Amino acid sequence: MALVSAKEMLKKAIDGKYAVGQFNINNLEWTKAILQTAEEMKSPVILGVSEGAGKYMGGFKTVAAMVSAMIECLGITVPVAIHLDHGTYEGCYKCIEAGFSSIMFDGSKFPIDENVAKTMELVDVCNKKGLSLEAEVGAIGGEEDGVIGRGECADPDECKKIADLGIDMLAAGIGNIHGKYPADWPGLSFDTLAAVKKKVGNMPLVLHGGTGIPTDQIKKAISLGVAKINVNTECQLAFAAATRKYVEEGKDLVGKGFDPRKLLAPGVEAIKATVKEKMEIFGSIGKA
Ligand code: 13P
């Protein structure tokens, strides 16, 4: 199946009360591991690409071409969207040009009127091209490509303003943050989530910072309208731990253990296990 926008898969997720995982990619191995797991689990999937990761992988065009070719060569039949994660205004246009099927414009750092104006413009462009668009209200804290922010709670009225522009999914800050949660993290603000949901109706909501949120909170968030959950750090931690173990056990020094295909294999398996576990929690298995 060719790349698809996230519109249809998120509509189905809202109706079926589950969430589609957005797993961020950082290289070819990551991409292949996530696509193969999605196919095996018969789950729709969204591949997230941050601007930093896009640059690292050789540019957005390289990434879009790699993902499209891999879907074809690996015979992937489940719906796959390639989605710009936390796009700047300029980054959105670059990804539209490069062939992404889904875009996130993160205007949360702008005053609300500017966020509205820029989002409105991008709604029009994405609609014409059949791409899905995610917008953000209330900055989601933690580290995003080197920028550290606090977890905010979005203003439900501002969420409605942005949701009414015709976007396909809305990331509203509900106390969630990227990366590891601090020990004194108070948890997700379900009052905020319920208030946002009341204002935006059936709009699929996006939960960023999916790493380390307890399962009961994830399930409650899905019951309150979250239809897409982003995971990045957890795959990175799993990959790093498995690679470190392989090296510490000296396996890279035995036979051809230094061959990148062998050296990276434990990390790849760790990513697959993490993605599978998340898909189970999100309830997306068998939904493709
Ligand atoms: P984590 O890195 O905390 O999993 O968050 C990922 C994310 O929200 C990407 O937008």
Short mmCIF file of C-alpha atoms and ligand atoms in Angstrom, two decimals:
data_model
loop_
_atom_site.label_atom_id
_atom_site.label_comp_id
_atom_site.label_asym_id
_atom_site.label_seq_id
_atom_site.Cartn_x
_atom_site.Cartn_y
_atom_site.Cartn_z
CA MET A 1 0.00 0.00 0.00
CA ALA A 2 1.31 3.46 -0.87
CA LEU A 3 1.72 6.15 1.78
CA VAL A 4 -1.57 7.49 3.11
CA SER A 5 -2.56 10.57 5.06
CA ALA A 6 -3.49 10.02 8.70
CA LYS A 7 -7.10 11.27 8.20
CA GLU A 8 -8.81 7.93 7.68
CA MET A 9 -6.82 5.94 10.25
CA LEU A 10 -7.55 8.52 12.96
CA LYS A 11 -11.26 8.67 12.15
CA LYS A 12 -11.38 4.89 12.57
CA ALA A 13 -9.40 5.15 15.82
CA ILE A 14 -11.86 7.69 17.28
CA ASP A 15 -14.80 5.47 16.34
CA GLY A 16 -13.09 2.30 17.61
CA LYS A 17 -11.76 3.94 20.81
CA TYR A 18 -8.11 3.09 20.28
CA ALA A 19 -5.03 5.12 19.35
CA VAL A 20 -2.60 4.88 16.44
CA GLY A 21 1.04 5.02 17.45
CA GLN A 22 3.37 7.62 15.97
CA PHE A 23 6.86 6.17 16.25
CA ASN A 24 9.65 8.55 15.35
CA ILE A 25 12.34 7.34 12.97
CA ASN A 26 16.03 8.14 13.15
CA ASN A 27 17.57 5.91 10.51
CA LEU A 28 16.93 3.04 8.12
CA GLU A 29 17.02 0.35 10.81
CA TRP A 30 14.43 2.20 12.89
CA THR A 31 12.14 2.60 9.87
CA LYS A 32 12.37 -1.04 8.86
CA ALA A 33 11.79 -2.28 12.43
CA ILE A 34 8.65 -0.16 12.84
CA LEU A 35 7.21 -1.02 9.41
CA GLN A 36 7.80 -4.75 9.90
CA THR A 37 6.20 -4.68 13.35
CA ALA A 38 3.17 -2.77 12.06
CA GLU A 39 2.75 -5.32 9.28
CA GLU A 40 3.14 -8.25 11.65
CA MET A 41 0.64 -6.72 14.09
CA LYS A 42 -1.75 -5.66 11.31
CA SER A 43 -1.73 -2.19 12.81
CA PRO A 44 -1.88 1.19 11.09
CA VAL A 45 1.20 3.26 11.89
CA ILE A 46 2.52 6.80 11.65
CA LEU A 47 6.25 7.35 11.15
CA GLY A 48 7.23 10.63 12.81
CA VAL A 49 10.16 12.68 11.51
CA SER A 50 11.45 15.65 13.50
CA GLU A 51 13.27 18.39 11.62
CA GLY A 52 16.51 17.35 13.35
CA ALA A 53 16.06 13.70 12.38
CA GLY A 54 15.16 14.71 8.82
CA LYS A 55 18.40 16.67 8.55
CA TYR A 56 20.37 13.81 10.09
CA MET A 57 18.96 11.31 7.59
CA GLY A 58 20.03 13.42 4.62
CA GLY A 59 17.00 15.65 4.12
CA PHE A 60 13.22 15.23 3.94
CA LYS A 61 13.29 14.05 0.32
CA THR A 62 15.69 11.25 1.24
CA VAL A 63 13.43 10.18 4.10
CA ALA A 64 10.22 10.25 2.04
CA ALA A 65 11.88 8.28 -0.76
CA MET A 66 13.31 5.73 1.69
CA VAL A 67 9.96 5.16 3.37
CA SER A 68 8.03 4.85 0.09
CA ALA A 69 10.58 2.43 -1.36
CA MET A 70 10.67 0.36 1.82
CA ILE A 71 6.88 0.01 1.88
CA GLU A 72 7.04 -1.34 -1.67
CA CYS A 73 10.10 -3.57 -1.27
CA LEU A 74 9.00 -5.08 2.06
CA GLY A 75 5.44 -5.60 0.79
CA ILE A 76 3.86 -3.55 3.59
CA THR A 77 0.06 -3.67 3.29
CA VAL A 78 -1.02 -1.78 6.44
CA PRO A 79 -1.73 1.98 6.22
CA VAL A 80 1.44 4.02 6.79
CA ALA A 81 1.67 7.81 7.08
CA ILE A 82 4.92 9.76 7.11
CA HIS A 83 4.42 12.73 9.36
CA LEU A 84 6.51 15.83 10.09
CA ASP A 85 6.82 16.11 13.88
CA HIS A 86 6.74 19.63 15.41
CA GLY A 87 7.24 21.37 12.10
CA THR A 88 8.23 24.99 11.82
CA TYR A 89 6.31 27.04 9.25
CA GLU A 90 9.19 26.67 6.77
CA GLY A 91 9.69 22.99 7.60
CA CYS A 92 6.03 22.28 6.76
CA TYR A 93 6.47 23.59 3.23
CA LYS A 94 9.70 21.60 2.79
CA CYS A 95 7.94 18.36 3.79
CA ILE A 96 4.91 19.06 1.62
CA GLU A 97 7.33 19.50 -1.28
CA ALA A 98 9.30 16.36 -0.31
CA GLY A 99 6.24 14.08 -0.47
CA PHE A 100 5.24 13.65 3.19
CA SER A 101 1.66 12.43 3.62
CA SER A 102 1.04 14.21 6.91
CA ILE A 103 2.29 17.41 8.54
CA MET A 104 2.41 18.85 12.01
CA PHE A 105 2.62 22.61 12.27
CA ASP A 106 3.70 23.52 15.78
CA GLY A 107 2.59 27.11 16.17
CA SER A 108 2.33 26.84 19.95
CA LYS A 109 5.21 29.26 20.44
CA PHE A 110 3.38 32.00 18.53
CA PRO A 111 0.67 34.26 19.98
CA ILE A 112 -2.68 32.51 19.37
CA ASP A 113 -3.72 34.84 16.50
CA GLU A 114 -0.51 34.11 14.62
CA ASN A 115 -0.86 30.38 15.32
CA VAL A 116 -4.43 30.62 13.91
CA ALA A 117 -3.36 32.53 10.79
CA LYS A 118 -0.47 30.20 9.92
CA THR A 119 -2.47 27.06 10.69
CA MET A 120 -5.36 28.33 8.53
CA GLU A 121 -3.01 28.84 5.59
CA LEU A 122 -1.59 25.32 5.99
CA VAL A 123 -5.08 23.77 6.26
CA ASP A 124 -5.77 25.10 2.79
CA VAL A 125 -2.49 23.85 1.31
CA CYS A 126 -2.77 20.40 2.94
CA ASN A 127 -6.43 19.99 1.93
CA LYS A 128 -5.59 20.68 -1.71
CA LYS A 129 -2.89 18.02 -1.62
CA GLY A 130 -4.86 15.46 0.43
CA LEU A 131 -2.41 15.60 3.36
CA SER A 132 -3.44 15.46 7.00
CA LEU A 133 -2.51 18.31 9.31
CA GLU A 134 -1.84 18.37 13.05
CA ALA A 135 -1.73 21.63 15.00
CA GLU A 136 -0.58 22.33 18.56
CA VAL A 137 -1.92 24.48 21.36
CA GLY A 138 -0.17 24.81 24.73
CA ALA A 139 3.52 24.00 24.43
CA ILE A 140 4.44 20.41 25.25
CA GLY A 141 7.50 20.56 27.44
CA GLY A 142 10.69 18.56 27.64
CA GLU A 143 13.35 18.54 24.99
CA GLU A 144 12.45 18.90 21.33
CA ASP A 145 15.56 19.01 19.18
CA GLY A 146 17.55 20.79 21.89
CA VAL A 147 14.81 23.19 23.01
CA ILE A 148 13.66 22.58 26.58
CA GLY A 149 10.16 23.61 27.64
CA ARG A 150 7.76 22.96 30.54
CA GLY A 151 4.59 20.87 30.25
CA GLU A 152 1.69 23.31 29.86
CA CYS A 153 -2.05 22.83 29.96
CA ALA A 154 -3.74 24.21 26.85
CA ASP A 155 -6.59 26.71 27.03
CA PRO A 156 -9.71 24.82 25.81
CA ASP A 157 -11.07 27.95 24.06
CA GLU A 158 -7.83 28.34 22.12
CA CYS A 159 -8.04 24.64 21.23
CA LYS A 160 -11.50 25.20 19.77
CA LYS A 161 -10.26 28.18 17.75
CA ILE A 162 -7.57 26.01 16.14
CA ALA A 163 -9.71 22.86 15.83
CA ASP A 164 -12.42 24.82 13.97
CA LEU A 165 -9.95 25.74 11.21
CA GLY A 166 -10.33 22.31 9.62
CA ILE A 167 -7.25 20.53 10.91
CA ASP A 168 -7.29 16.72 11.20
CA MET A 169 -5.78 16.28 14.67
CA LEU A 170 -4.94 18.49 17.60
CA ALA A 171 -2.04 18.25 20.04
CA ALA A 172 -3.18 19.94 23.23
CA GLY A 173 -0.79 20.21 26.15
CA ILE A 174 -2.23 18.36 29.17
CA GLY A 175 0.87 18.34 31.37
CA ASN A 176 2.68 15.85 29.11
CA ILE A 177 6.34 16.35 28.29
CA HIS A 178 8.86 14.84 25.89
CA GLY A 179 11.59 12.55 27.15
CA LYS A 180 11.75 11.03 30.62
CA TYR A 181 9.21 12.25 33.17
CA PRO A 182 10.67 13.65 36.40
CA ALA A 183 9.99 11.65 39.58
CA ASP A 184 7.68 14.40 40.89
CA TRP A 185 5.58 14.61 37.68
CA PRO A 186 1.95 15.03 38.78
CA GLY A 187 0.54 13.00 35.85
CA LEU A 188 -1.71 14.00 32.95
CA SER A 189 -4.34 16.64 33.58
CA PHE A 190 -7.55 14.78 32.76
CA ASP A 191 -9.59 17.86 33.72
CA THR A 192 -7.86 19.75 30.91
CA LEU A 193 -8.30 16.84 28.51
CA ALA A 194 -12.02 16.56 29.29
CA ALA A 195 -12.48 20.33 28.92
CA VAL A 196 -10.67 20.32 25.56
CA LYS A 197 -12.69 17.33 24.35
CA LYS A 198 -15.94 19.10 25.30
CA LYS A 199 -14.95 22.06 23.10
CA VAL A 200 -13.57 20.19 20.09
CA GLY A 201 -16.03 17.27 19.83
CA ASN A 202 -14.85 14.41 17.65
CA MET A 203 -11.50 15.96 16.67
CA PRO A 204 -8.78 13.30 17.16
CA LEU A 205 -6.49 14.47 19.98
CA VAL A 206 -2.77 13.74 20.01
CA LEU A 207 -0.79 12.79 23.09
CA HIS A 208 2.88 13.72 22.74
CA GLY A 209 5.53 12.47 25.14
CA GLY A 210 4.26 8.88 25.07
CA THR A 211 7.44 7.59 26.77
CA GLY A 212 6.93 6.68 30.41
CA ILE A 213 3.23 7.54 30.79
CA PRO A 214 1.68 4.81 32.97
CA THR A 215 -0.63 2.42 31.08
CA ASP A 216 -3.74 3.34 33.09
CA GLN A 217 -3.25 7.02 32.21
CA ILE A 218 -2.77 6.16 28.52
CA LYS A 219 -6.00 4.14 28.51
CA LYS A 220 -7.92 6.89 30.26
CA ALA A 221 -6.58 9.44 27.76
CA ILE A 222 -7.79 7.24 24.88
CA SER A 223 -11.23 6.98 26.49
CA LEU A 224 -11.31 10.81 26.53
CA GLY A 225 -10.58 11.29 22.82
CA VAL A 226 -6.84 10.71 22.30
CA ALA A 227 -6.45 8.90 18.96
CA LYS A 228 -2.72 9.30 18.26
CA ILE A 229 0.14 8.80 20.70
CA ASN A 230 3.72 9.79 19.94
CA VAL A 231 6.66 7.68 21.09
CA ASN A 232 10.30 8.43 20.48
CA THR A 233 12.52 8.33 23.58
CA GLU A 234 11.37 4.85 24.62
CA CYS A 235 12.59 3.32 21.35
CA GLN A 236 15.88 5.22 21.71
CA LEU A 237 16.38 3.95 25.28
CA ALA A 238 15.57 0.36 24.26
CA PHE A 239 17.93 0.55 21.26
CA ALA A 240 20.77 2.04 23.33
CA ALA A 241 20.41 -0.51 26.16
CA ALA A 242 20.42 -3.49 23.79
CA THR A 243 23.43 -2.18 21.84
CA ARG A 244 25.33 -1.43 25.06
CA LYS A 245 24.67 -4.95 26.35
CA TYR A 246 25.95 -6.50 23.10
CA VAL A 247 29.17 -4.49 23.29
CA GLU A 248 29.67 -4.96 27.03
CA GLU A 249 29.35 -8.71 26.59
CA GLY A 250 32.14 -8.45 24.01
CA LYS A 251 30.00 -9.91 21.23
CA ASP A 252 31.26 -7.29 18.80
CA LEU A 253 34.74 -8.86 19.20
CA VAL A 254 33.69 -12.42 18.40
CA GLY A 255 33.71 -13.65 14.80
CA LYS A 256 32.07 -11.00 12.62
CA GLY A 257 30.24 -9.46 15.55
CA PHE A 258 31.44 -6.03 14.43
CA ASP A 259 29.42 -6.27 11.18
CA PRO A 260 26.82 -3.49 11.53
CA ARG A 261 24.09 -5.95 10.59
CA LYS A 262 25.02 -8.02 13.67
CA LEU A 263 25.99 -5.12 15.92
CA LEU A 264 22.68 -3.33 15.39
CA ALA A 265 20.47 -6.43 15.40
CA PRO A 266 19.82 -6.51 19.20
CA GLY A 267 18.82 -2.82 19.08
CA VAL A 268 16.47 -3.47 16.17
CA GLU A 269 14.83 -6.35 18.07
CA ALA A 270 14.47 -4.06 21.10
CA ILE A 271 12.69 -1.44 18.98
CA LYS A 272 10.35 -4.09 17.57
CA ALA A 273 9.48 -5.28 21.09
CA THR A 274 8.84 -1.71 22.27
CA VAL A 275 6.62 -0.89 19.29
CA LYS A 276 4.65 -4.11 19.74
CA GLU A 277 4.13 -3.44 23.45
CA LYS A 278 2.91 0.10 22.71
CA MET A 279 0.55 -1.08 19.97
CA GLU A 280 -0.96 -3.53 22.44
CA ILE A 281 -1.51 -0.77 25.02
CA PHE A 282 -2.89 1.63 22.38
CA GLY A 283 -5.27 -1.07 21.10
CA SER A 284 -4.30 -0.70 17.43
CA ILE A 285 -3.35 -4.34 16.78
CA GLY A 286 -5.53 -5.97 14.13
CA LYS A 287 -7.08 -2.62 13.16
CA ALA A 288 -5.40 -2.28 9.75
P1 13P B 1 8.80 10.93 23.72
O1 13P B 1 10.17 11.14 23.18
O2 13P B 1 8.66 11.40 25.11
O3 13P B 1 8.33 9.54 23.54
O4 13P B 1 7.82 11.89 22.87
C1 13P B 1 7.76 11.76 21.49
C2 13P B 1 6.95 12.85 20.90
O5 13P B 1 6.02 13.34 21.48
C3 13P B 1 7.31 13.31 19.56
O6 13P B 1 6.53 14.38 19.16
#
